[in-house]
Amino acid sequence: MKRKTSLISQQMSGQRKRLMLLAAISLALGAAIVSQAVLLAEAVQRIFVERASFSSVVMLLGLLLAVMVVRTGLSYGNGKVGLHMASSAKRNMRAAVLQSLTHASMPSTLRGQTGGKVSVALDAVDEADSYFSLYMPRMMEAAIIPILILVVTFMQHANSGFIMLFTAPFIPLFMILVGLKTKNKSEEKYAQLAEFSGTFLDSLQGLVTLKIFGRAQRQQQEIERSSLGYRDATMGILRIAFTNTFMLESIVMLSIGVVALELAIQLLVFKSMSFHTAFLVLLLVPEFYSLLKNTGTAFHSGRTSMGAVRKVEQMLEETAGGSKPADRKEGAGTPVGIDKIHKDDRISTKVKEGTLQTPFSNDVSIPPSITLDHLQFRYAPDSFKLETDRVQLRPGEHIAIVGKSGSGKTTLLHLIAGLLNPTSGEVRVNDRPRLQHDETAWFERVCYITQHPYIFAGTFAENIAIDAGRSVSRAEMEQAADEAGLTALVAQLEQGLDTLVGEGGRGLSGGEKQRLALARAFLKRPAVILFDEPTVGLDLHTERVLQRSIATLAKSATMITVAHRLYTIQRADRILFMDHGVLVDSGRHEELLVRLPQYAEMVDAQRKGGLT
Ligand code: ADP
């Protein structure tokens, strides 16, 4: 309960003024409800009991109408304040989610499915709406108005007051019982929704692949399964909600019946009270219970919202790497590898607040030295394990990581890049742990050219300039495109650099995408280049262009390549040889040929045309 409400109370404390306004309106609403009952009882007494003339009660009826109008206005006002609170809270929560996603450290950014994150940022935040727009105003009303009604009833007829006092607690008691059950259900519902969205988006993004692999049918079944799971979770909540309403109605009807019976006995049998008092109490009692009943419904939506808010909170905690360690649910079912990443994120966040250094203290364009200091890494317990001794990569050195497929080349590159954090040991940049460096400053100096660079939906020009971190002139873009060997391709296009590429735009081949990534790098002029050499054979021309461009870029940078081409391997200053996750040896091509039989074997296979 405490954990759950921390985000909510944060939102509440920012909206104190609106809460005060809610309290004031609720008090006025209570006064209006009581006044309306008093005026109505008075009017009925005069017209039906005292048989007063219509003209003598016109004033009274006018007043009654005015009070009714005021009451409606106040109810509307309460709703309006609630809506404003909800919209501010949602705005703040969305901003917090976006903020945490954009500022999260790399490893935490890479965790989880995109669809799941979208569902939290959009749907879960939306679901939080009713907590502020419904639950809070109703709770405020329930805290003030019933007490007012109770006081008036006690003053009029203590017996009815006692009956109300004794029956009323059953309503919140019942609500708490139901609420406890709904809370788990609603969290379950969100887990289902996130899974459903994740699977759905994933399938959409991979639709072409799925079709080619003839897996579309199976994926369809997968979507059906998770959508049915979501339906069941929703139906579960609805079932509880309906039972809840039914039970509440029964309690309320029974209670009103008891009060009415007591009033009737007093009025008719003992003749101990006036019609006016009895009627007034009879008017107030349903108001009393209806308020408590509404609270029940609001309580239910409040609970559902809390499940959603909890989801948002969880995401904020996860992406922030658990800024409040005591708040984290650790242990049960968390894979050690992931857990470790969380812990490392915490270190990085902590360090961030204190002594952050830029990786390149004086001249940012000078390549740094990078040391792999007894790295160990696992994706999950008992899975693939990567290990290195201490290896120092000198500034400006050109390194080739080689090894069989699955030997851990890419994992090592990701550890160097900072996309993964080692389980133990550290990557040191300029003799300082990389985690102590500001992540943004580090990524400003690094360029990672993967085999499948991501092309954003937009123009060629926008895609080239995206990584530059500054405004880029058209001439610079053209030059970068030229250096990356894109000129011929761009010239073919009707709209040149303004042609739309990426999703919904013109498709690009693998080689073209890598050249686009290279053009980005030419604008950025990174001090560290991480390059995942294409495994598939490119045409001779593309291959040459890529090699030439990379060589130009690498002149003034430390370059680390996951190498598959003999050409690249032979030219490297140093080769890191990976075998089953272990960095076995490092040295020049000729040295390794002599002292490492596995390496000689691999090179031999390569010469005969086999790729690693
Ligand atoms: P290489 O680049 O040499 O082909 P990788 O570094 O990609 O090898 O993979 C090394 C091992 O790690 C493989 O066994 C692979 O299955 C495993 N692996 C890679 N990525 C992940 C991941 N995200 N989660 C779990 N295991 C992974």
XYZ file of C-alpha atoms and ligand atoms in Angstrom:
639
model
C 0.000 0.000 0.000
C 2.785 2.385 0.971
C 4.894 1.506 -2.045
C 1.941 1.693 -4.337
C 0.909 5.178 -3.416
C 4.298 6.872 -3.664
C 3.758 8.058 -7.248
C 0.168 9.019 -6.436
C 1.108 10.940 -3.312
C 3.793 12.684 -5.325
C 1.104 13.781 -7.772
C -1.216 14.728 -4.912
C 1.310 16.886 -3.142
C 1.716 18.849 -6.358
C -2.029 19.472 -6.435
C -2.683 20.602 -2.868
C -4.626 23.657 -3.969
C -7.033 21.552 -5.993
C -7.474 19.161 -3.064
C -8.381 22.102 -0.816
C -10.834 23.262 -3.447
C -12.346 19.769 -3.543
C -12.749 19.840 0.241
C -14.408 23.274 0.139
C -16.802 22.250 -2.632
C -17.644 19.008 -0.791
C -18.475 20.962 2.366
C -20.715 23.325 0.397
C -22.280 20.333 -1.334
C -23.045 18.779 2.061
C -24.695 21.990 3.193
C -26.738 22.079 -0.044
C -27.873 18.462 0.406
C -29.018 19.095 3.981
C -30.697 22.398 3.033
C -32.498 20.733 0.147
C -33.880 18.043 2.479
C -34.909 20.605 5.096
C -36.661 22.805 2.506
C -38.386 19.832 0.874
C -39.610 18.490 4.222
C -40.828 21.968 5.136
C -42.657 22.368 1.814
C -44.346 18.946 2.114
C -45.296 19.680 5.733
C -46.889 22.992 4.778
C -48.671 21.837 1.640
C -49.896 18.378 2.689
C -50.096 18.545 6.501
C -50.922 22.179 7.200
C -52.814 22.563 3.878
C -51.229 25.978 3.344
C -52.147 27.902 0.206
C -49.852 27.607 -2.808
C -49.031 31.325 -2.776
C -47.717 31.123 0.795
C -45.167 28.451 -0.162
C -44.005 29.963 -3.466
C -40.998 31.568 -1.775
C -40.116 28.244 -0.162
C -40.375 26.352 -3.446
C -38.284 29.024 -5.182
C -35.610 28.635 -2.522
C -35.744 24.844 -2.908
C -35.217 25.199 -6.662
C -32.284 27.548 -6.083
C -30.656 25.083 -3.654
C -31.142 22.266 -6.190
C -29.438 24.352 -8.849
C -26.569 25.176 -6.493
C -26.215 21.487 -5.603
C -26.016 20.488 -9.260
C -23.478 23.242 -9.856
C -21.343 22.068 -6.944
C -21.427 18.437 -8.120
C -20.344 19.622 -11.546
C -17.591 21.718 -9.953
C -16.289 18.729 -8.017
C -16.172 16.652 -11.184
C -14.405 19.437 -13.041
C -11.705 19.814 -10.384
C -11.222 16.033 -10.497
C -10.799 16.142 -14.272
C -8.229 18.915 -14.006
C -6.353 16.940 -11.394
C -6.431 13.870 -13.615
C -5.173 15.725 -16.659
C -2.269 17.320 -14.754
C -1.376 14.016 -13.120
C -1.447 12.190 -16.452
C 0.640 14.887 -18.085
C 3.204 14.641 -15.291
C 3.289 10.867 -15.355
C 3.708 10.719 -19.139
C 6.481 13.297 -18.908
C 8.128 11.220 -16.181
C 7.869 8.056 -18.282
C 9.291 9.788 -21.358
C 11.988 11.454 -19.305
C 13.044 8.195 -17.725
C 13.024 6.387 -21.058
C 15.178 9.014 -22.731
C 17.567 9.342 -19.818
C 17.811 5.678 -18.943
C 21.197 4.031 -19.181
C 21.806 1.961 -22.298
C 21.460 -1.515 -20.765
C 18.125 -0.655 -19.173
C 16.885 0.934 -22.401
C 17.487 -2.310 -24.224
C 15.447 -4.377 -21.765
C 11.818 -5.288 -22.361
C 9.520 -5.146 -25.346
C 8.706 -1.882 -27.087
C 4.992 -2.725 -27.206
C 4.953 -3.283 -23.460
C 6.539 0.123 -22.865
C 4.048 1.798 -25.195
C 1.180 0.172 -23.341
C 2.490 1.510 -20.025
C 3.107 5.013 -21.364
C -0.299 5.269 -23.026
C -2.847 2.838 -21.582
C -1.636 2.488 -18.011
C -1.331 6.259 -17.621
C -4.817 6.650 -19.107
C -6.202 4.125 -16.669
C -4.745 6.191 -13.825
C -7.239 8.889 -14.846
C -10.130 7.602 -12.754
C -8.084 7.738 -9.574
C -7.970 11.510 -9.835
C -11.164 12.238 -11.754
C -13.456 9.854 -9.862
C -11.899 8.312 -6.812
C -10.485 11.467 -5.211
C -13.608 13.691 -5.555
C -15.863 10.844 -4.308
C -13.547 10.084 -1.408
C -13.455 13.720 -0.432
C -17.267 13.873 -0.547
C -17.474 10.658 1.460
C -15.150 12.041 4.093
C -17.167 15.219 4.656
C -20.835 14.990 3.621
C -21.951 11.790 5.442
C -20.604 13.222 8.707
C -22.625 16.378 8.151
C -25.761 14.352 7.422
C -25.123 12.157 10.456
C -24.823 15.178 12.739
C -28.107 16.632 11.429
C -29.848 13.241 11.781
C -28.623 12.863 15.375
C -29.941 16.311 16.130
C -33.333 15.393 14.651
C -33.745 11.824 15.809
C -30.929 10.011 17.620
C -32.296 6.466 16.979
C -31.964 6.831 13.199
C -28.519 8.299 13.734
C -27.504 5.184 15.660
C -28.855 2.840 13.012
C -26.902 4.737 10.348
C -23.796 4.763 12.487
C -23.920 1.004 12.987
C -24.778 -0.015 9.453
C -22.485 2.400 7.616
C -19.175 0.653 8.512
C -20.333 -2.456 6.658
C -19.991 -0.588 3.402
C -16.288 0.376 3.684
C -15.549 -2.984 5.296
C -17.044 -4.775 2.360
C -15.258 -2.448 -0.033
C -11.900 -3.217 1.525
C -12.501 -6.941 1.191
C -13.449 -6.610 -2.464
C -10.711 -4.037 -3.117
C -8.012 -6.387 -1.926
C -9.177 -8.932 -4.453
C -9.503 -6.414 -7.299
C -6.034 -5.024 -6.751
C -4.340 -8.292 -7.639
C -6.733 -8.803 -10.519
C -6.031 -5.373 -11.938
C -2.277 -5.852 -11.723
C -2.779 -9.154 -13.489
C -4.819 -7.350 -16.143
C -1.966 -4.946 -16.796
C 0.553 -7.705 -17.053
C -1.732 -9.310 -19.631
C -2.194 -6.077 -21.557
C 1.535 -5.386 -21.663
C 2.156 -8.921 -22.900
C -0.570 -8.584 -25.499
C 0.749 -5.228 -26.778
C 4.286 -6.563 -26.803
C 3.403 -9.625 -28.835
C 1.241 -7.586 -31.176
C 3.835 -4.917 -31.969
C 6.555 -7.502 -32.217
C 4.516 -9.457 -34.753
C 3.719 -6.333 -36.758
C 7.367 -5.330 -36.923
C 8.405 -8.801 -37.956
C 5.433 -9.482 -40.206
C 7.447 -9.890 -43.384
C 9.887 -12.265 -41.706
C 7.025 -14.242 -40.204
C 5.324 -14.572 -43.599
C 8.520 -15.663 -45.294
C 9.109 -18.259 -42.593
C 5.517 -19.460 -42.905
C 5.046 -18.621 -39.214
C 2.273 -16.051 -39.609
C -0.358 -18.617 -38.622
C 1.457 -19.566 -35.434
C 2.008 -15.976 -34.483
C -1.676 -15.341 -35.063
C -2.413 -18.070 -32.529
C 0.055 -16.475 -30.136
C -1.746 -13.130 -30.445
C -5.066 -14.883 -29.984
C -3.773 -16.570 -26.838
C -2.539 -13.351 -25.272
C -5.659 -11.423 -26.299
C -7.819 -14.125 -24.691
C -5.666 -13.857 -21.584
C -6.355 -10.128 -21.475
C -10.077 -10.730 -22.004
C -10.182 -13.202 -19.124
C -8.368 -10.807 -16.811
C -10.804 -8.002 -17.737
C -13.818 -10.269 -17.287
C -12.463 -11.311 -13.913
C -12.398 -7.687 -12.813
C -15.881 -7.041 -14.201
C -17.238 -10.080 -12.373
C -15.907 -8.725 -9.101
C -17.257 -5.264 -9.946
C -20.772 -6.575 -10.595
C -20.856 -8.701 -7.458
C -19.536 -5.705 -5.603
C -22.373 -3.487 -6.850
C -25.006 -6.095 -6.067
C -23.775 -6.609 -2.519
C -23.528 -2.874 -1.886
C -27.068 -2.297 -3.142
C -28.337 -5.015 -0.823
C -26.619 -3.554 2.233
C -27.905 -0.060 1.407
C -31.500 -1.206 0.804
C -31.551 -3.196 4.017
C -30.195 -0.265 6.033
C -32.689 2.248 4.603
C -35.468 -0.269 5.294
C -34.459 -0.568 8.952
C -34.382 3.221 9.420
C -37.762 3.592 7.678
C -39.277 0.858 9.846
C -38.045 2.530 13.013
C -39.378 5.904 11.854
C -42.754 4.367 11.001
C -43.003 2.735 14.424
C -42.127 6.019 16.161
C -44.515 8.000 13.993
C -47.512 5.687 13.878
C -47.306 3.429 16.935
C -45.691 5.589 19.590
C -46.664 8.883 17.943
C -43.506 10.268 19.522
C -42.299 12.384 16.604
C -43.592 14.915 14.109
C -44.154 14.163 10.427
C -41.696 16.922 9.528
C -38.831 15.301 11.440
C -39.617 11.809 10.190
C -39.811 12.993 6.603
C -36.598 15.003 6.891
C -34.722 11.994 8.275
C -36.218 9.779 5.576
C -34.936 12.215 2.940
C -31.458 12.377 4.437
C -30.931 8.641 4.937
C -30.860 7.644 1.224
C -28.497 10.562 0.536
C -26.206 9.212 3.243
C -26.108 5.701 1.848
C -25.991 6.765 -1.759
C -22.840 8.742 -0.996
C -21.236 5.758 0.666
C -22.348 3.531 -2.200
C -20.865 5.871 -4.797
C -17.674 5.714 -2.834
C -17.807 1.959 -3.282
C -17.910 2.268 -7.051
C -15.228 4.957 -6.993
C -13.158 2.758 -4.718
C -13.312 -0.009 -7.282
C -12.088 2.263 -10.112
C -9.506 3.703 -7.732
C -8.177 0.201 -7.152
C -8.019 -0.530 -10.871
C -6.170 2.748 -11.375
C -3.730 1.904 -8.632
C -2.814 -1.287 -10.478
C -2.070 0.864 -13.518
C -0.126 3.438 -11.512
C 1.878 0.621 -9.955
C 2.798 -0.505 -13.461
C 3.992 3.001 -14.349
C 5.941 3.151 -11.098
C 7.561 -0.184 -11.790
C 8.649 0.989 -15.212
C 10.073 4.213 -13.781
C 11.974 2.195 -11.170
C 13.270 -0.218 -13.764
C 14.417 2.377 -16.249
C 15.942 4.471 -13.476
C 17.815 1.324 -12.503
C 16.125 1.318 -9.103
C 17.046 4.686 -7.696
C 15.555 3.585 -4.383
C 17.148 0.199 -3.724
C 14.935 -0.525 -0.682
C 11.870 -0.195 -2.871
C 12.942 -2.790 -5.336
C 11.332 -6.175 -5.387
C 14.415 -8.298 -5.618
C 15.129 -11.971 -5.486
C 12.204 -14.095 -6.533
C 12.495 -15.116 -10.131
C 14.947 -12.396 -11.161
C 17.712 -13.853 -13.260
C 21.125 -13.103 -11.786
C 22.415 -11.531 -14.984
C 19.547 -9.064 -15.198
C 19.769 -8.372 -11.498
C 23.401 -7.604 -11.897
C 22.659 -5.179 -14.678
C 20.224 -3.404 -12.358
C 22.902 -3.131 -9.735
C 25.382 -1.760 -12.178
C 22.855 0.763 -13.354
C 22.540 1.876 -9.783
C 26.244 2.412 -9.590
C 26.136 4.400 -12.774
C 23.249 6.543 -11.498
C 24.984 7.158 -8.212
C 28.190 8.131 -9.859
C 26.284 10.383 -12.213
C 25.139 12.537 -9.341
C 28.687 12.983 -8.094
C 31.927 12.935 -9.960
C 31.143 12.454 -13.612
C 33.964 12.770 -16.028
C 33.929 13.159 -19.742
C 35.849 10.339 -21.376
C 38.154 12.723 -23.153
C 39.234 15.340 -20.744
C 40.949 17.832 -23.044
C 40.518 17.251 -26.735
C 37.367 15.266 -27.419
C 38.572 14.105 -30.812
C 41.640 12.312 -29.434
C 40.994 8.573 -29.387
C 40.958 7.163 -25.856
C 42.736 4.110 -24.579
C 40.373 1.296 -23.655
C 41.200 -1.434 -21.171
C 39.251 -4.636 -20.749
C 39.951 -5.443 -17.130
C 39.104 -9.063 -16.332
C 35.624 -8.834 -17.783
C 33.043 -11.464 -17.011
C 29.542 -11.450 -18.385
C 26.502 -13.706 -18.441
C 23.107 -13.012 -20.031
C 21.481 -15.285 -17.450
C 22.680 -17.820 -14.874
C 23.995 -21.029 -16.392
C 24.025 -19.545 -19.879
C 26.804 -18.420 -22.161
C 29.696 -16.909 -20.217
C 32.192 -14.379 -21.546
C 35.627 -13.953 -19.957
C 38.669 -11.849 -20.687
C 42.002 -11.221 -18.989
C 43.408 -7.734 -18.867
C 43.794 -6.345 -22.380
C 44.740 -2.788 -23.179
C 43.717 -1.258 -26.504
C 45.946 1.684 -27.315
C 44.551 4.983 -28.645
C 44.096 4.856 -32.415
C 44.679 1.105 -32.577
C 42.684 -0.929 -35.091
C 41.405 -4.062 -33.461
C 39.728 -7.065 -35.058
C 37.654 -9.388 -32.897
C 37.556 -12.813 -34.497
C 36.194 -16.209 -33.583
C 33.583 -18.738 -34.588
C 29.954 -17.793 -34.743
C 28.552 -17.755 -31.195
C 31.975 -17.342 -29.591
C 30.960 -14.007 -28.064
C 32.350 -11.414 -30.503
C 29.224 -9.284 -30.578
C 28.773 -9.601 -26.814
C 32.328 -8.318 -26.306
C 31.663 -5.406 -28.670
C 28.473 -4.574 -26.737
C 30.396 -4.648 -23.461
C 32.975 -2.241 -24.890
C 30.242 -0.011 -26.310
C 28.425 0.115 -22.977
C 25.271 -1.515 -24.311
C 25.848 -4.223 -21.711
C 27.499 -3.939 -18.321
C 29.920 -6.672 -17.235
C 28.886 -8.957 -14.381
C 32.340 -8.448 -12.913
C 35.481 -6.628 -13.973
C 35.281 -3.349 -15.851
C 35.897 -1.595 -19.113
C 38.258 1.312 -18.443
C 38.397 4.330 -20.722
C 41.503 6.503 -20.380
C 42.284 4.501 -17.248
C 39.011 5.313 -15.540
C 36.047 2.889 -15.255
C 33.613 3.555 -18.088
C 30.751 3.607 -15.614
C 32.328 6.664 -14.035
C 32.161 8.503 -17.318
C 29.060 10.362 -18.323
C 27.127 8.015 -20.598
C 25.979 10.799 -22.929
C 29.511 12.152 -23.370
C 30.748 8.638 -24.075
C 28.125 7.983 -26.740
C 28.856 11.363 -28.313
C 32.355 10.100 -29.080
C 31.446 6.583 -30.121
C 30.013 5.361 -33.374
C 28.641 1.862 -33.582
C 27.984 0.649 -37.092
C 25.965 -2.525 -36.803
C 25.190 -4.929 -39.619
C 21.648 -3.666 -39.699
C 21.689 0.026 -38.804
C 18.298 1.398 -37.853
C 16.909 3.773 -40.434
C 14.326 6.143 -38.967
C 11.244 7.134 -40.924
C 12.304 10.441 -42.508
C 14.436 11.788 -45.319
C 17.933 10.644 -46.245
C 19.228 13.989 -45.023
C 17.502 13.714 -41.628
C 18.852 10.212 -41.206
C 22.385 11.319 -41.995
C 22.281 14.263 -39.605
C 20.593 12.416 -36.731
C 23.753 11.434 -34.883
C 25.743 14.623 -35.453
C 24.613 16.331 -32.255
C 24.712 19.752 -33.930
C 23.001 21.531 -36.801
C 24.447 20.399 -40.066
C 24.574 22.324 -43.330
C 23.382 20.833 -46.583
C 26.911 20.930 -47.979
C 28.234 18.968 -45.011
C 25.522 16.359 -45.497
C 26.358 16.045 -49.179
C 29.999 15.652 -48.357
C 29.288 12.986 -45.742
C 27.089 11.127 -48.227
C 29.887 11.382 -50.758
C 32.548 10.117 -48.357
C 30.293 7.186 -47.476
C 29.882 6.370 -51.189
C 26.222 7.304 -51.353
C 26.462 9.936 -54.093
C 25.583 7.611 -56.964
C 22.558 6.253 -55.119
C 21.319 9.696 -54.078
C 21.758 10.981 -57.645
C 19.422 8.258 -58.922
C 16.637 9.390 -56.637
C 14.176 11.978 -57.858
C 14.216 13.888 -54.604
C 17.871 13.229 -53.814
C 18.685 13.661 -50.142
C 15.047 14.586 -49.472
C 13.804 11.139 -50.426
C 11.860 9.466 -47.654
C 13.496 6.329 -46.296
C 12.867 4.053 -43.343
C 9.421 2.778 -42.421
C 6.913 3.842 -45.056
C 9.668 5.272 -47.285
C 11.996 3.874 -49.899
C 13.544 0.579 -48.912
C 17.330 0.344 -48.602
C 19.572 -2.676 -49.067
C 21.854 -3.877 -46.269
C 24.894 -2.306 -47.928
C 23.056 0.983 -48.454
C 21.999 1.057 -44.826
C 25.581 0.561 -43.701
C 26.731 3.346 -46.002
C 24.074 5.592 -44.524
C 25.412 4.692 -41.087
C 28.880 5.567 -42.338
C 27.655 8.937 -43.569
C 26.353 9.543 -40.029
C 29.801 8.665 -38.737
C 31.508 11.050 -41.158
C 29.477 13.914 -39.740
C 30.196 12.832 -36.198
C 33.903 12.081 -36.603
C 33.958 9.708 -33.658
C 37.043 8.933 -31.625
C 35.934 5.314 -31.220
C 34.425 3.289 -34.049
C 32.751 0.000 -33.328
C 32.023 -1.856 -36.508
C 30.182 -5.092 -37.061
C 31.442 -6.204 -40.429
C 28.776 -7.658 -42.729
C 28.748 -11.442 -42.749
C 26.863 -11.679 -46.024
C 28.806 -11.083 -49.185
C 28.330 -7.599 -50.584
C 28.992 -6.860 -54.224
C 32.574 -5.973 -54.992
C 31.868 -2.298 -55.520
C 29.961 -1.854 -52.239
C 32.607 -3.811 -50.387
C 35.361 -1.538 -51.734
C 33.410 1.604 -50.929
C 32.779 0.397 -47.393
C 36.401 -0.571 -46.854
C 37.674 2.733 -48.207
C 35.236 4.808 -46.162
C 35.902 2.903 -42.970
C 39.636 3.265 -43.494
C 39.245 7.042 -43.915
C 37.131 7.296 -40.776
C 39.454 5.084 -38.778
C 42.526 7.213 -39.474
C 41.827 9.354 -36.452
C 40.016 6.868 -34.240
C 40.321 3.713 -32.204
C 38.475 1.137 -34.261
C 37.176 -2.177 -33.022
C 35.725 -4.440 -35.680
C 33.944 -7.746 -35.366
C 35.768 -9.027 -38.411
C 34.717 -11.691 -40.860
C 36.927 -10.737 -43.829
C 40.506 -11.908 -44.082
C 41.293 -8.547 -45.608
C 40.204 -6.733 -42.450
C 41.836 -9.236 -40.128
C 45.192 -9.045 -41.835
C 45.259 -5.273 -41.729
C 44.332 -5.004 -38.040
C 46.970 -3.792 -35.603
C 45.812 -6.437 -33.205
C 43.457 -9.391 -33.259
C 41.410 -10.525 -30.269
C 40.632 -14.206 -30.684
C 37.447 -15.435 -29.017
C 36.698 -19.096 -28.394
C 33.575 -20.275 -26.546
C 33.259 -16.941 -24.798
C 36.893 -16.770 -23.703
C 39.263 -14.162 -25.049
C 42.014 -16.686 -25.684
C 44.785 -14.540 -27.099
C 45.551 -11.260 -28.757
C 48.269 -10.247 -31.167
C 49.089 -9.521 -34.778
C 47.926 -11.827 -37.565
C 51.393 -13.314 -38.111
C 51.952 -13.869 -34.399
C 48.643 -15.657 -33.894
C 49.186 -17.812 -36.983
C 52.307 -19.160 -35.347
C 51.199 -19.573 -31.754
C 47.486 -20.335 -31.984
C 46.523 -23.472 -33.960
C 42.775 -22.680 -33.703
C 43.456 -19.330 -35.325
C 45.515 -20.839 -38.136
C 42.741 -23.349 -38.688
C 40.116 -20.609 -38.882
C 42.183 -18.558 -41.316
C 42.699 -21.637 -43.426
C 38.957 -22.274 -43.531
C 38.438 -18.642 -44.460
C 40.895 -18.859 -47.316
C 38.939 -21.795 -48.676
C 35.877 -19.598 -48.728
C 34.154 -20.469 -45.452
C 32.830 -17.596 -43.400
C 32.984 -17.527 -39.633
P 29.107 -13.979 -32.040
O 28.966 -12.512 -32.247
O 30.506 -14.425 -31.832
O 28.414 -14.782 -33.073
P 27.425 -13.479 -29.753
O 28.204 -12.585 -28.890
O 26.356 -12.892 -30.590
O 28.401 -14.344 -30.651
O 26.754 -14.595 -28.858
C 27.466 -15.336 -27.911
C 26.508 -16.246 -27.144
O 25.616 -15.459 -26.377
C 25.662 -17.108 -28.047
O 25.609 -18.382 -27.459
C 24.311 -16.439 -28.021
O 23.323 -17.406 -28.112
C 24.289 -15.798 -26.647
N 23.486 -14.560 -26.654
C 23.635 -13.508 -27.486
N 22.760 -12.527 -27.188
C 22.044 -12.975 -26.131
C 20.989 -12.433 -25.353
N 20.480 -11.206 -25.585
N 20.486 -13.179 -24.345
C 20.987 -14.406 -24.079
N 21.980 -14.973 -24.773
C 22.508 -14.279 -25.785
